[in-house]
GROMACS .gro file of C-alpha atoms in nm:
model
  426
    1MET     CA    1  -0.063   0.940  -2.097
    2SER     CA    2   0.281   1.151  -2.050
    3VAL     CA    3   0.566   0.975  -1.896
    4ARG     CA    4   0.935   1.064  -1.923
    5ASN     CA    5   1.322   1.010  -1.759
    6GLY     CA    6   1.415   1.178  -1.487
    7ALA     CA    7   1.782   1.222  -1.414
    8GLY     CA    8   1.605   0.167   1.469
    9GLY     CA    9   1.256   0.034   1.644
   10GLY     CA   10   1.173  -0.296   1.523
   11ASP     CA   11   1.337  -0.497   1.815
   12GLY     CA   12   1.002  -0.623   1.950
   13ARG     CA   13   1.006  -0.379   2.263
   14PRO     CA   14   0.722  -0.163   2.278
   15GLN     CA   15   0.840   0.179   2.172
   16GLY     CA   16   0.695   0.527   2.207
   17PRO     CA   17   0.637   0.582   1.852
   18GLY     CA   18   0.606   0.991   1.884
   19ARG     CA   19   0.568   1.233   2.132
   20ARG     CA   20   0.392   1.536   1.920
   21THR     CA   21   0.204   1.380   1.608
   22VAL     CA   22   0.042   1.053   1.761
   23ALA     CA   23  -0.294   0.948   1.908
   24VAL     CA   24  -0.469   0.605   2.034
   25SER     CA   25  -0.773   0.756   1.884
   26ALA     CA   26  -0.884   0.735   1.522
   27ALA     CA   27  -0.732   1.049   1.335
   28LEU     CA   28  -1.047   1.222   1.292
   29GLY     CA   29  -0.831   1.540   1.236
   30ALA     CA   30  -0.615   1.402   1.054
   31ALA     CA   31  -0.394   1.534   0.764
   32LEU     CA   32  -0.327   1.426   0.370
   33LEU     CA   33   0.009   1.188   0.488
   34PHE     CA   34   0.351   1.299   0.263
   35THR     CA   35   0.145   1.523   0.060
   36GLY     CA   36   0.234   1.873   0.205
   37CYS     CA   37  -0.116   1.961   0.186
   38GLY     CA   38  -0.134   2.181   0.507
   39THR     CA   39  -0.457   2.139   0.721
   40ALA     CA   40  -0.721   1.898   0.646
   41ARG     CA   41  -1.060   1.960   0.531
   42ALA     CA   42  -1.340   1.786   0.427
   43ARG     CA   43  -1.599   1.873   0.183
   44PRO     CA   44  -1.944   1.778   0.243
   45ALA     CA   45  -2.094   1.543  -0.023
   46GLY     CA   46  -2.301   1.740  -0.350
   47ARG     CA   47  -2.619   1.545  -0.259
   48HIS     CA   48  -2.743   1.358   0.047
   49PRO     CA   49  -2.818   1.035   0.072
   50ASP     CA   50  -3.145   1.050   0.142
   51ARG     CA   51  -3.189   1.185  -0.197
   52GLY     CA   52  -3.147   0.914  -0.365
   53PRO     CA   53  -2.903   0.597  -0.383
   54ALA     CA   54  -2.566   0.626  -0.274
   55PHE     CA   55  -2.312   0.597  -0.535
   56VAL     CA   56  -2.093   0.285  -0.615
   57PRO     CA   57  -1.755   0.339  -0.709
   58ARG     CA   58  -1.612   0.123  -0.960
   59LEU     CA   59  -1.275  -0.023  -0.993
   60PRO     CA   60  -1.124  -0.072  -1.325
   61ALA     CA   61  -1.103  -0.440  -1.506
   62PRO     CA   62  -0.751  -0.588  -1.527
   63THR     CA   63  -0.634  -0.684  -1.844
   64GLY     CA   64  -0.449  -0.958  -1.821
   65PRO     CA   65  -0.547  -1.310  -1.955
   66HIS     CA   66  -0.577  -1.488  -1.564
   67PRO     CA   67  -0.930  -1.525  -1.371
   68LEU     CA   68  -0.862  -1.426  -1.057
   69GLY     CA   69  -0.879  -1.587  -0.685
   70VAL     CA   70  -0.832  -1.404  -0.394
   71THR     CA   71  -0.859  -1.443  -0.024
   72THR     CA   72  -0.723  -1.303   0.301
   73LEU     CA   73  -0.498  -1.407   0.570
   74TYR     CA   74  -0.483  -1.347   0.950
   75LEU     CA   75  -0.099  -1.356   1.076
   76VAL     CA   76   0.047  -1.262   1.447
   77ASP     CA   77   0.348  -1.238   1.514
   78ALA     CA   78   0.434  -1.361   1.893
   79SER     CA   79   0.815  -1.236   1.881
   80ARG     CA   80   0.688  -0.845   1.849
   81HIS     CA   81   0.551  -0.656   2.099
   82ASP     CA   82   0.278  -0.353   1.858
   83PRO     CA   83   0.492  -0.058   1.844
   84TRP     CA   84   0.171   0.172   1.829
   85ASP     CA   85  -0.010   0.023   2.165
   86HIS     CA   86   0.171  -0.139   2.446
   87ARG     CA   87  -0.110  -0.334   2.560
   88LEU     CA   88  -0.060  -0.564   2.256
   89THR     CA   89   0.203  -0.797   2.356
   90ARG     CA   90   0.229  -0.958   1.964
   91ARG     CA   91   0.194  -0.839   1.609
   92GLU     CA   92  -0.074  -0.901   1.412
   93LEU     CA   93  -0.153  -0.894   1.026
   94MET     CA   94  -0.388  -0.891   0.769
   95ILE     CA   95  -0.295  -0.936   0.441
   96THR     CA   96  -0.477  -1.046   0.115
   97VAL     CA   97  -0.359  -1.303  -0.156
   98ARG     CA   98  -0.454  -1.203  -0.540
   99TYR     CA   99  -0.377  -1.515  -0.734
  100PRO     CA  100  -0.406  -1.669  -1.173
  101ALA     CA  101  -0.708  -1.887  -1.090
  102ARG     CA  102  -0.832  -2.230  -1.228
  103THR     CA  103  -1.189  -2.079  -1.207
  104GLY     CA  104  -1.395  -1.864  -1.053
  105HIS     CA  105  -1.688  -2.081  -1.101
  106GLY     CA  106  -1.967  -2.108  -0.798
  107HIS     CA  107  -1.672  -1.858  -0.549
  108PRO     CA  108  -1.890  -1.496  -0.463
  109VAL     CA  109  -1.671  -1.218  -0.615
  110ALA     CA  110  -1.535  -1.018  -0.341
  111PRO     CA  111  -1.600  -0.676  -0.225
  112GLN     CA  112  -1.361  -0.401  -0.230
  113MET     CA  113  -1.374  -0.388   0.118
  114THR     CA  114  -1.540  -0.547   0.414
  115PRO     CA  115  -1.890  -0.378   0.594
  116GLY     CA  116  -1.723  -0.273   0.871
  117ALA     CA  117  -1.421  -0.179   0.741
  118ALA     CA  118  -1.641   0.025   0.458
  119LYS     CA  119  -1.803   0.191   0.741
  120VAL     CA  120  -1.519   0.332   0.940
  121PHE     CA  121  -1.323   0.417   0.623
  122ALA     CA  122  -1.622   0.622   0.462
  123GLY     CA  123  -1.596   0.851   0.792
  124LEU     CA  124  -1.214   0.834   0.850
  125ASP     CA  125  -1.052   0.881   0.473
  126PRO     CA  126  -1.210   1.230   0.408
  127HIS     CA  127  -0.979   1.368   0.653
  128PHE     CA  128  -0.710   1.152   0.540
  129HIS     CA  129  -0.752   1.290   0.194
  130PRO     CA  130  -0.919   1.638   0.161
  131GLY     CA  131  -1.189   1.715  -0.063
  132LEU     CA  132  -1.343   1.380  -0.074
  133PRO     CA  133  -1.757   1.335   0.029
  134LEU     CA  134  -1.821   1.274   0.393
  135SER     CA  135  -2.166   1.115   0.289
  136GLY     CA  136  -2.326   1.003  -0.011
  137VAL     CA  137  -2.089   0.684  -0.107
  138ASP     CA  138  -2.124   0.349  -0.034
  139TRP     CA  139  -1.821   0.203   0.005
  140ALA     CA  140  -1.895  -0.096   0.127
  141ALA     CA  141  -2.092  -0.202  -0.228
  142THR     CA  142  -1.744  -0.144  -0.462
  143ARG     CA  143  -1.640  -0.517  -0.641
  144THR     CA  144  -1.320  -0.650  -0.754
  145HIS     CA  145  -1.281  -0.887  -1.020
  146ALA     CA  146  -1.151  -1.161  -0.795
  147TYR     CA  147  -1.381  -1.452  -0.632
  148THR     CA  148  -1.315  -1.572  -0.317
  149GLY     CA  149  -1.132  -1.835  -0.223
  150ALA     CA  150  -1.117  -2.021  -0.568
  151PRO     CA  151  -0.863  -2.280  -0.693
  152ALA     CA  152  -0.523  -2.157  -0.772
  153GLN     CA  153  -0.381  -2.242  -1.075
  154PRO     CA  154  -0.120  -2.528  -1.045
  155VAL     CA  155   0.149  -2.299  -1.168
  156ARG     CA  156   0.450  -2.196  -0.948
  157ARG     CA  157   0.436  -1.809  -1.021
  158PRO     CA  158   0.706  -1.481  -0.871
  159VAL     CA  159   0.555  -1.349  -0.567
  160LEU     CA  160   0.520  -0.952  -0.529
  161LEU     CA  161   0.456  -0.787  -0.202
  162HIS     CA  162   0.208  -0.437  -0.222
  163THR     CA  163   0.254  -0.205   0.131
  164PRO     CA  164   0.024   0.064   0.103
  165GLY     CA  165   0.088   0.409   0.177
  166GLY     CA  166   0.163   0.598   0.511
  167GLY     CA  167  -0.247   0.544   0.675
  168ASP     CA  168  -0.385   0.359   0.380
  169PRO     CA  169  -0.526   0.034   0.415
  170ARG     CA  170  -0.412  -0.221   0.162
  171THR     CA  171  -0.759  -0.217  -0.002
  172LEU     CA  172  -0.703   0.121  -0.157
  173GLY     CA  173  -0.416  -0.005  -0.342
  174THR     CA  174  -0.636  -0.337  -0.558
  175GLY     CA  175  -0.680  -0.215  -0.906
  176LEU     CA  176  -0.310  -0.176  -0.894
  177ALA     CA  177  -0.254  -0.537  -0.786
  178GLU     CA  178  -0.536  -0.722  -0.880
  179GLU     CA  179  -0.398  -0.617  -1.233
  180LEU     CA  180  -0.052  -0.710  -1.179
  181ALA     CA  181  -0.223  -1.069  -1.044
  182SER     CA  182  -0.403  -1.128  -1.359
  183HIS     CA  183  -0.130  -1.101  -1.567
  184GLY     CA  184   0.077  -1.431  -1.369
  185TRP     CA  185   0.173  -1.262  -1.025
  186VAL     CA  186   0.088  -1.376  -0.671
  187VAL     CA  187   0.029  -1.040  -0.479
  188VAL     CA  188   0.034  -0.994  -0.150
  189SER     CA  189  -0.072  -0.652   0.008
  190ILE     CA  190  -0.004  -0.596   0.359
  191ASP     CA  191  -0.195  -0.376   0.576
  192HIS     CA  192   0.052  -0.233   0.881
  193PRO     CA  193  -0.187  -0.214   1.147
  194GLY     CA  194  -0.190   0.161   1.399
  195ASP     CA  195  -0.080   0.307   1.111
  196ALA     CA  196  -0.328   0.178   0.846
  197SER     CA  197  -0.637   0.421   0.838
  198GLU     CA  198  -0.886   0.109   0.939
  199VAL     CA  199  -0.808  -0.277   0.953
  200GLU     CA  200  -1.068  -0.556   1.033
  201PHE     CA  201  -0.984  -0.871   1.179
  202PRO     CA  202  -1.190  -1.188   1.206
  203VAL     CA  203  -1.110  -1.230   1.555
  204THR     CA  204  -1.104  -1.017   1.848
  205THR     CA  205  -0.855  -1.110   2.094
  206PRO     CA  206  -0.911  -0.959   2.528
  207GLN     CA  207  -0.667  -0.730   2.422
  208ARG     CA  208  -0.766  -0.620   2.097
  209PRO     CA  209  -1.151  -0.663   2.192
  210SER     CA  210  -1.275  -0.463   1.857
  211PRO     CA  211  -1.252  -0.677   1.539
  212ILE     CA  212  -1.163  -0.277   1.378
  213ARG     CA  213  -0.857  -0.156   1.507
  214THR     CA  214  -0.851   0.228   1.356
  215THR     CA  215  -0.464   0.481   1.283
  216VAL     CA  216  -0.333   0.615   1.597
  217LEU     CA  217  -0.114   0.870   1.341
  218ARG     CA  218  -0.236   1.228   1.386
  219GLY     CA  219  -0.086   1.479   1.095
  220ASP     CA  220   0.254   1.374   0.861
  221PRO     CA  221   0.463   1.165   1.013
  222ARG     CA  222   0.736   1.366   0.865
  223THR     CA  223   0.689   1.602   1.133
  224ASP     CA  224   0.824   1.377   1.391
  225PRO     CA  225   1.136   1.188   1.323
  226ASP     CA  226   1.089   0.945   1.578
  227LEU     CA  227   0.755   0.829   1.437
  228PHE     CA  228   0.836   0.821   1.109
  229ARG     CA  229   1.193   0.635   1.192
  230THR     CA  230   0.919   0.411   1.436
  231MET     CA  231   0.656   0.326   1.091
  232ILE     CA  232   0.947   0.251   0.834
  233ASP     CA  233   1.112   0.003   1.092
  234THR     CA  234   0.788  -0.173   1.189
  235ARG     CA  235   0.679  -0.178   0.802
  236LEU     CA  236   1.014  -0.349   0.708
  237ALA     CA  237   0.994  -0.571   0.999
  238ASP     CA  238   0.603  -0.678   0.884
  239THR     CA  239   0.749  -0.755   0.518
  240ARG     CA  240   1.019  -1.013   0.671
  241PHE     CA  241   0.718  -1.146   0.909
  242VAL     CA  242   0.524  -1.175   0.568
  243LEU     CA  243   0.791  -1.337   0.403
  244ALA     CA  244   0.834  -1.637   0.642
  245GLN     CA  245   0.429  -1.659   0.686
  246LEU     CA  246   0.498  -1.715   0.275
  247ALA     CA  247   0.761  -1.978   0.351
  248GLU     CA  248   0.517  -2.151   0.572
  249LEU     CA  249   0.203  -2.148   0.316
  250ALA     CA  250   0.457  -2.259   0.025
  251ALA     CA  251   0.573  -2.594   0.252
  252GLY     CA  252   0.208  -2.679   0.271
  253ARG     CA  253   0.137  -2.586   0.602
  254ASN     CA  254  -0.113  -2.241   0.685
  255PRO     CA  255  -0.027  -2.018   0.811
  256ASP     CA  256  -0.395  -1.845   0.938
  257ALA     CA  257  -0.398  -1.757   1.306
  258ALA     CA  258  -0.758  -1.808   1.331
  259GLY     CA  259  -0.693  -2.134   1.135
  260ARG     CA  260  -0.933  -2.051   0.890
  261PRO     CA  261  -0.892  -2.288   0.530
  262LEU     CA  262  -0.669  -2.193   0.231
  263PRO     CA  263  -0.812  -2.202  -0.156
  264ASP     CA  264  -0.658  -2.513  -0.332
  265GLY     CA  265  -0.350  -2.507  -0.439
  266LEU     CA  266  -0.251  -2.210  -0.343
  267GLY     CA  267   0.074  -2.298  -0.165
  268ARG     CA  268   0.184  -2.450  -0.420
  269ALA     CA  269   0.133  -2.161  -0.657
  270LEU     CA  270   0.418  -1.956  -0.468
  271ASP     CA  271   0.797  -1.954  -0.593
  272LEU     CA  272   0.927  -1.778  -0.300
  273ARG     CA  273   1.274  -1.754  -0.515
  274ARG     CA  274   1.168  -1.482  -0.710
  275VAL     CA  275   1.012  -1.232  -0.522
  276GLY     CA  276   0.943  -0.851  -0.596
  277ILE     CA  277   0.800  -0.557  -0.383
  278TYR     CA  278   0.648  -0.226  -0.449
  279GLY     CA  279   0.482   0.020  -0.259
  280HIS     CA  280   0.357   0.357  -0.262
  281SER     CA  281   0.504   0.626  -0.045
  282ALA     CA  282   0.584   0.552   0.306
  283GLY     CA  283   0.545   0.201   0.128
  284GLY     CA  284   0.782   0.280  -0.125
  285THR     CA  285   0.974   0.383   0.096
  286THR     CA  286   0.946   0.028   0.247
  287ALA     CA  287   1.001  -0.120  -0.103
  288ALA     CA  288   1.366   0.022  -0.129
  289GLU     CA  289   1.467   0.010   0.189
  290ALA     CA  290   1.408  -0.372   0.161
  291LEU     CA  291   1.524  -0.452  -0.165
  292HIS     CA  292   1.868  -0.279   0.007
  293ASP     CA  293   1.812  -0.548   0.340
  294ASP     CA  294   1.682  -0.826   0.219
  295ARG     CA  295   1.881  -1.071  -0.034
  296CYS     CA  296   1.581  -1.265  -0.104
  297LEU     CA  297   1.414  -0.937  -0.301
  298ARG     CA  298   1.485  -0.972  -0.671
  299ALA     CA  299   1.347  -0.622  -0.753
  300ALA     CA  300   1.154  -0.340  -0.643
  301VAL     CA  301   0.895  -0.022  -0.705
  302ASN     CA  302   0.883   0.310  -0.511
  303LEU     CA  303   0.583   0.482  -0.643
  304GLU     CA  304   0.679   0.799  -0.484
  305GLY     CA  305   0.852   0.727  -0.068
  306TYR     CA  306   1.102   0.962   0.059
  307LEU     CA  307   1.420   0.756   0.120
  308ASP     CA  308   1.538   1.018   0.397
  309HIS     CA  309   1.445   1.067   0.750
  310PRO     CA  310   1.342   1.383   0.820
  311SER     CA  311   1.518   1.604   0.991
  312ARG     CA  312   1.531   1.708   1.378
  313ARG     CA  313   1.682   2.059   1.294
  314PRO     CA  314   1.469   2.310   1.050
  315GLY     CA  315   1.593   2.381   0.747
  316ARG     CA  316   1.858   2.106   0.702
  317ALA     CA  317   1.852   1.794   0.541
  318GLY     CA  318   1.792   1.427   0.713
  319PRO     CA  319   1.984   1.110   0.734
  320LEU     CA  320   1.960   0.933   0.409
  321PHE     CA  321   1.807   0.625   0.438
  322PRO     CA  322   2.135   0.339   0.398
  323VAL     CA  323   1.977   0.222   0.039
  324ALA     CA  324   1.987   0.579  -0.074
  325CYS     CA  325   2.358   0.655   0.093
  326ASP     CA  326   2.463   0.265  -0.068
  327GLY     CA  327   2.315   0.241  -0.388
  328VAL     CA  328   2.143  -0.099  -0.487
  329ASP     CA  329   2.264  -0.394  -0.721
  330ARG     CA  330   1.961  -0.548  -0.810
  331PRO     CA  331   1.625  -0.371  -1.003
  332LEU     CA  332   1.474  -0.064  -0.850
  333LEU     CA  333   1.227   0.166  -1.032
  334LEU     CA  334   1.134   0.514  -0.911
  335VAL     CA  335   0.782   0.661  -1.019
  336GLY     CA  336   0.713   0.996  -0.923
  337THR     CA  337   0.465   1.244  -1.052
  338ASP     CA  338   0.522   1.636  -1.149
  339GLY     CA  339   0.212   1.773  -0.925
  340PHE     CA  340   0.395   1.593  -0.570
  341PRO     CA  341   0.446   1.945  -0.324
  342GLY     CA  342   0.739   1.731  -0.170
  343ARG     CA  343   0.914   1.663  -0.487
  344GLN     CA  344   1.235   1.867  -0.475
  345GLN     CA  345   1.276   1.715  -0.086
  346LEU     CA  346   1.195   1.349  -0.249
  347ASP     CA  347   1.481   1.478  -0.525
  348ARG     CA  348   1.766   1.506  -0.287
  349SER     CA  349   1.750   1.159  -0.150
  350TRP     CA  350   1.636   1.008  -0.508
  351SER     CA  351   1.982   1.122  -0.666
  352ALA     CA  352   2.145   0.982  -0.411
  353LEU     CA  353   2.049   0.655  -0.443
  354LEU     CA  354   2.070   0.665  -0.881
  355ALA     CA  355   2.425   0.849  -0.860
  356ARG     CA  356   2.518   0.511  -0.632
  357SER     CA  357   2.353   0.229  -0.789
  358HIS     CA  358   2.546   0.244  -1.128
  359GLY     CA  359   2.246   0.174  -1.314
  360HIS     CA  360   2.087  -0.046  -1.141
  361ALA     CA  361   1.789   0.203  -1.092
  362LEU     CA  362   1.588   0.349  -1.315
  363ARG     CA  363   1.354   0.683  -1.238
  364ARG     CA  364   1.023   0.776  -1.399
  365GLN     CA  365   0.776   1.082  -1.383
  366ILE     CA  366   0.380   1.045  -1.476
  367ARG     CA  367   0.287   1.429  -1.572
  368HIS     CA  368   0.035   1.591  -1.499
  369THR     CA  369  -0.102   1.360  -1.192
  370THR     CA  370  -0.064   1.374  -0.822
  371HIS     CA  371   0.037   1.146  -0.500
  372ALA     CA  372  -0.258   0.936  -0.499
  373VAL     CA  373  -0.250   0.862  -0.864
  374PHE     CA  374  -0.111   0.538  -0.741
  375THR     CA  375  -0.351   0.501  -0.559
  376ASP     CA  376  -0.789   0.326  -0.657
  377TYR     CA  377  -0.912   0.709  -0.674
  378ALA     CA  378  -0.705   0.721  -0.952
  379ALA     CA  379  -1.024   0.604  -1.065
  380PHE     CA  380  -1.243   0.694  -0.789
  381ALA     CA  381  -1.170   1.046  -0.745
  382PRO     CA  382  -1.289   1.175  -1.157
  383GLN     CA  383  -1.594   0.919  -1.044
  384LEU     CA  384  -1.694   1.086  -0.736
  385GLN     CA  385  -1.663   1.433  -0.947
  386THR     CA  386  -1.873   1.342  -1.230
  387ALA     CA  387  -2.143   1.209  -0.950
  388GLY     CA  388  -2.127   1.578  -0.794
  389LEU     CA  389  -1.913   1.468  -0.500
  390MET     CA  390  -1.604   1.574  -0.577
  391THR     CA  391  -1.454   1.924  -0.666
  392ALA     CA  392  -1.245   1.955  -0.987
  393ARG     CA  393  -1.046   2.186  -0.772
  394ASP     CA  394  -1.054   1.850  -0.493
  395ARG     CA  395  -0.999   1.564  -0.737
  396ASN     CA  396  -0.641   1.757  -0.960
  397ALA     CA  397  -0.531   1.807  -0.589
  398LEU     CA  398  -0.576   1.411  -0.528
  399VAL     CA  399  -0.501   1.222  -0.837
  400GLY     CA  400  -0.431   1.532  -1.113
  401ALA     CA  401  -0.580   1.629  -1.392
  402LEU     CA  402  -0.471   1.370  -1.636
  403ASP     CA  403  -0.818   1.158  -1.715
  404PRO     CA  404  -0.765   0.826  -1.585
  405ALA     CA  405  -0.823   0.649  -1.914
  406ARG     CA  406  -0.467   0.810  -1.955
  407SER     CA  407  -0.335   0.778  -1.586
  408ILE     CA  408  -0.444   0.420  -1.508
  409PRO     CA  409  -0.298   0.261  -1.783
  410ALA     CA  410   0.032   0.443  -1.697
  411VAL     CA  411   0.062   0.310  -1.397
  412ARG     CA  412   0.009   0.018  -1.440
  413GLY     CA  413   0.267   0.021  -1.753
  414LEU     CA  414   0.511   0.124  -1.555
  415VAL     CA  415   0.499  -0.121  -1.309
  416ARG     CA  416   0.411  -0.407  -1.468
  417THR     CA  417   0.668  -0.379  -1.742
  418PHE     CA  418   0.890  -0.323  -1.529
  419PHE     CA  419   0.851  -0.664  -1.345
  420ALA     CA  420   0.802  -0.841  -1.627
  421ARG     CA  421   1.160  -0.783  -1.731
  422HIS     CA  422   1.284  -0.861  -1.424
  423LEU     CA  423   1.058  -1.140  -1.238
  424PRO     CA  424   0.881  -1.283  -1.567
  425PRO     CA  425   0.615  -1.543  -1.498
  426ARG     CA  426   0.645  -1.826  -1.688
   0.00000   0.00000   0.00000
């Protein structure tokens, strides 16, 4: 491990998410978001699935002392139109809640993805993340370390919101979420439908006849200032709504719009006086700006997310987000990689924030890694390379050359130590 120190939308009206880089259909030609990797490409798998059983990626085990419970909630915000699809008059969200459980006995181990989402993910994600195999992987078979519906421990615990990278589903942050929950936090991972590559809902609606909704993004949102603003504004509004629904849950009510049962004791496990947030890429942007905007958030981690808007004039810097203009007065951790192609552009907004935060913000860098090391690809890409399903070059472009035995503990350790200092589980 090598870690070193370093110095609009959302108002409830239907919006046009962007004139140039959005399509209503799934982004089967989409480039890898926020990495500057250029035109998307996908190489075929190193073996055909007919020649043997499909490869099953494995999630690294969490290191904490607590057994894990997990559940999903279907949330509906009737006060907002969906910004990505004018036909949807209500904003629908899916979240996953992971928490320390009393026991997992009698409860099934949860898969990382639902079968429907995994099928779409298998065909779609190689076009977001170049070099991933188009076949030969059984994404639906990957198991987590959490038990579906297990009863929660009768202890009030701090809550961490998790918002994933642009175009990524919440499921790609499973490993880090499990690590944090195993050490005593309740972790709430948020999908941002229309932005996320795929989201599966438990029900259909007349306006949304399919249970699975795919992304509308095509290309890099940083090339379209209007789209990027809509994306971050929507994520911030989603985050505020999720916090409100967690308050309903903590008050003993069931916010699930389908009325599905809750794990025993889940609401009583939430200490909403102690809430933090973390996110990757666009999720990191969201986490930092949410900390600035919402006083109920006590601490945040930005995993390589820009803190400025893209410029409308080529060669000119875009406007900073308010968090970078004003700085922060509560703890904020900025974590980057030395292999991120946009690190020089990132440095401008991060340096502005650090200069105005009077010691409340801290910057760290993980060497020999790249942008997706903050996702489950940190574990999966080396496994795919070993299985002959991914080249070393593509693995290194995605997550870097650092061995996962070092990169995964590096990311986990930075995030866990930061939240242990500022939102310690009791």
